[in-house]
């Protein structure tokens, strides 16, 4: 109980800081001269800051050092509470919107899932659209900091592997200064790359609003768009190409980007086994799917097949979730392969979702090690990734993660099946939620959205996004009796 | 090369022994006065024995001790070659049958998958039907011996866990006498239980032929039937009940049955963590699905729902694959849950397929251990199952297995998708093949069979049955370069 109050104290402060993020849509409303939206966001700032301040003040007696257990509780409640407050502007603008749908939308934004229950995106006020996209962007930054700086300290995530030996922002040290340091370095890299993206998209023909919004959702691998037709609305190979490049940047570890920028060298990417694995997997898949679509006669011209295969595959594999065509109409192998990539292709420390390439590499190596073990039982084969020995404790934690990941997918899919959803929609809605990808297939396919789900089904997907984003362990550990024992 | 020839020498001898299994259908043909079938099986004996003898004689220079590597090669080639020779009577009887379909049928028989490409089972000659069912029965015995006696020596399979401490047939000793000893003990138990099953099924109203055939397929958890309508043909709750009991017996470890018989005690079942896990999981699922079907209004009477849920769920969960109704018509949650159970519910050392309950228990414990580890990083938690400590090397081999299992499922499903099969049929055909269950859903559902597949798709499923039955590692290891290195 005391532990919960200490966490609420910290959470209150975080909410006050979070209320500052409404300043950007407020400024947008001002630029567009939209006084209704200005009031809307001003009220949202007030409510959020006030609630945060109240929480902070009411629990000030319980202020204290944050232990590892506080860390888990804070991370989970933070990611549940911020989207709840983020619904305020949406609910004020759209009185018909239920809290269920609004919370789905903001959770989808902050977890950078990018699934939407709204239609008529093109007609939303600019400030609201910017707000949705800013959630993608903030969520992406939060995830990078979480994955690179916080989770390894809690012991979750494949990246603790690199704790000891990587120079620069990954160096291990005391909790508080380290988070602050790492976060600042990554923040600078993230903002820098985002600005470059805004400039290029504007140059390629987008309006300023669209350029900013899509830069936000591209960097967060969120996949929100200002148009119901997503990127298909622009029908521009140049815009698609720019977005492909930035999605591929965002799907790599931002700590590696920092090292590359800091050392003025590209060699760090070649030394990052995850980066090499992700890029090789994604790019060969693009080529493969392009050939498949051309062979199946979906696009008689190979160039067209390559364009659509590349954009949509990169979008889904990186867990962005933009669409330029209705790829659910392609022969089933193609979209299913894309959904499979979502689960494994993103690097840890990126804004992507799923198992992460690091864990995939550990699994592949472990299977290979077992074969050697069967043939030479007496020989000890230490696992190496990128030249570094991976200790058995890491291998165990990865394997435990994979099991919980599959159990989560299976459980949520069965729950959606019981609720009456068809199998393909259930399976892909869960995959798209837990991997923070966005569009699934069937009822929740790229040409429709999540509006077709019942309230109950919407909550299941909302939970899926949260548990996926928090790397499963971080959320599930709160439900273990051991966590609450002294 | 020399290694392959040594294995061919041993394989030749095995084929000569295998040719003796045709004596049972030969006797059946004699009883029914079917001279055509008598010639058919006499020729089959001749061809198989001759081929075996030739292989044995031609390679007698390479006779030698069998090492672990010889073991892998022998097991894999044995399970590929015996079904190939078993096609002879089928091909002679049905000239229109392709080798692809005949090999699918006999592989399905020997791996106790029980999927069929034949229609008009009711009109097949009794000798042929007995032959198909005998393959189920022999396959089941072969699998038990493989799992309990051979695979642990090769280092594959969760059961090596029990090598050191279990009394009786599991005691570790030198290779050759041990296999022979264990095999004889298990053989006696297997035959004894089968005879009891034959007697009870005859008493419940089956003809002698049907009683023998269904006892064979129940004990092997094969699921072949002499009727296109499977067990639905009898429409007898008593027969269904008897089969349920024997399927539940066959899904437990036969070494435990041996201990129970040897020590005249039922307590050994309570000490077998797998047996408890399997039975609790299956029986609670029966109740759950019965309630679900009743709630959904599929069967307005709860008694009827319970009858059909129990028989069909036990049949699929144990990987038998009998059907008494077309359960593919039930709301999707029910058949999907049944297919999920197939993958995990069978004990090692049973005739069932899939991951096996032992590995499931290791996974669950490992996930729990990770949670403890996150909260108390300094504390070492040894894993215990059924009171015994599980060494880390076993945990690693289980986790390596799980990864290869999922990769196998994914790869084969994608191959079927590329070949143009729809998603549900692809996924469930692969699940049903690799788990040696039999019927899937969609095109390969319980009301139809595998005849609707193209030749290519049939081969994919045939491969799936073999790789699943050989616990994945045993087959895949032959494709690693390290295996063929000196
Ligand atoms: K996304
Ligand atoms: K079967």
GROMACS .gro file of N, CA, C and O and ligand atoms in nm, chain B residues 112-114 221-223 319-321 436-438, ligand 2:
model
   49
  598UNK      N    1   0.076  -4.238  -3.669
  598UNK     CA    2  -0.050  -4.232  -3.594
  598UNK      C    3  -0.119  -4.096  -3.608
  598UNK      O    4  -0.182  -4.049  -3.515
  599UNK      N    5  -0.102  -4.036  -3.725
  599UNK     CA    6  -0.173  -3.911  -3.751
  599UNK      C    7  -0.321  -3.942  -3.777
  599UNK      O    8  -0.409  -3.880  -3.721
  600UNK      N    9  -0.343  -4.038  -3.866
  600UNK     CA   10  -0.480  -4.081  -3.888
  600UNK      C   11  -0.557  -3.999  -3.989
  600UNK      O   12  -0.678  -4.017  -4.005
  707UNK      N   13  -0.347  -4.384  -3.077
  707UNK     CA   14  -0.401  -4.248  -3.092
  707UNK      C   15  -0.393  -4.206  -3.238
  707UNK      O   16  -0.358  -4.093  -3.271
  708UNK      N   17  -0.421  -4.304  -3.325
  708UNK     CA   18  -0.412  -4.278  -3.468
  708UNK      C   19  -0.540  -4.216  -3.520
  708UNK      O   20  -0.539  -4.116  -3.590
  709UNK      N   21  -0.652  -4.275  -3.485
  709UNK     CA   22  -0.778  -4.216  -3.526
  709UNK      C   23  -0.832  -4.264  -3.659
  709UNK      O   24  -0.934  -4.215  -3.706
  805UNK      N   25  -0.486  -3.621  -2.968
  805UNK     CA   26  -0.434  -3.637  -3.105
  805UNK      C   27  -0.482  -3.765  -3.170
  805UNK      O   28  -0.418  -3.814  -3.263
  806UNK      N   29  -0.598  -3.820  -3.126
  806UNK     CA   30  -0.655  -3.935  -3.197
  806UNK      C   31  -0.712  -3.890  -3.331
  806UNK      O   32  -0.667  -3.933  -3.437
  807UNK      N   33  -0.813  -3.806  -3.324
  807UNK     CA   34  -0.870  -3.755  -3.447
  807UNK      C   35  -0.997  -3.822  -3.492
  807UNK      O   36  -1.044  -3.801  -3.603
  922UNK      N   37   0.042  -3.473  -3.534
  922UNK     CA   38  -0.005  -3.608  -3.558
  922UNK      C   39  -0.147  -3.629  -3.506
  922UNK      O   40  -0.179  -3.733  -3.448
  923UNK      N   41  -0.229  -3.527  -3.529
  923UNK     CA   42  -0.366  -3.533  -3.480
  923UNK      C   43  -0.459  -3.591  -3.585
  923UNK      O   44  -0.538  -3.681  -3.558
  924UNK      N   45  -0.452  -3.540  -3.708
  924UNK     CA   46  -0.536  -3.593  -3.815
  924UNK      C   47  -0.620  -3.485  -3.880
  924UNK      O   48  -0.572  -3.413  -3.966
  974LIG     K1   49  -0.396  -3.908  -3.468
   0.00000   0.00000   0.00000
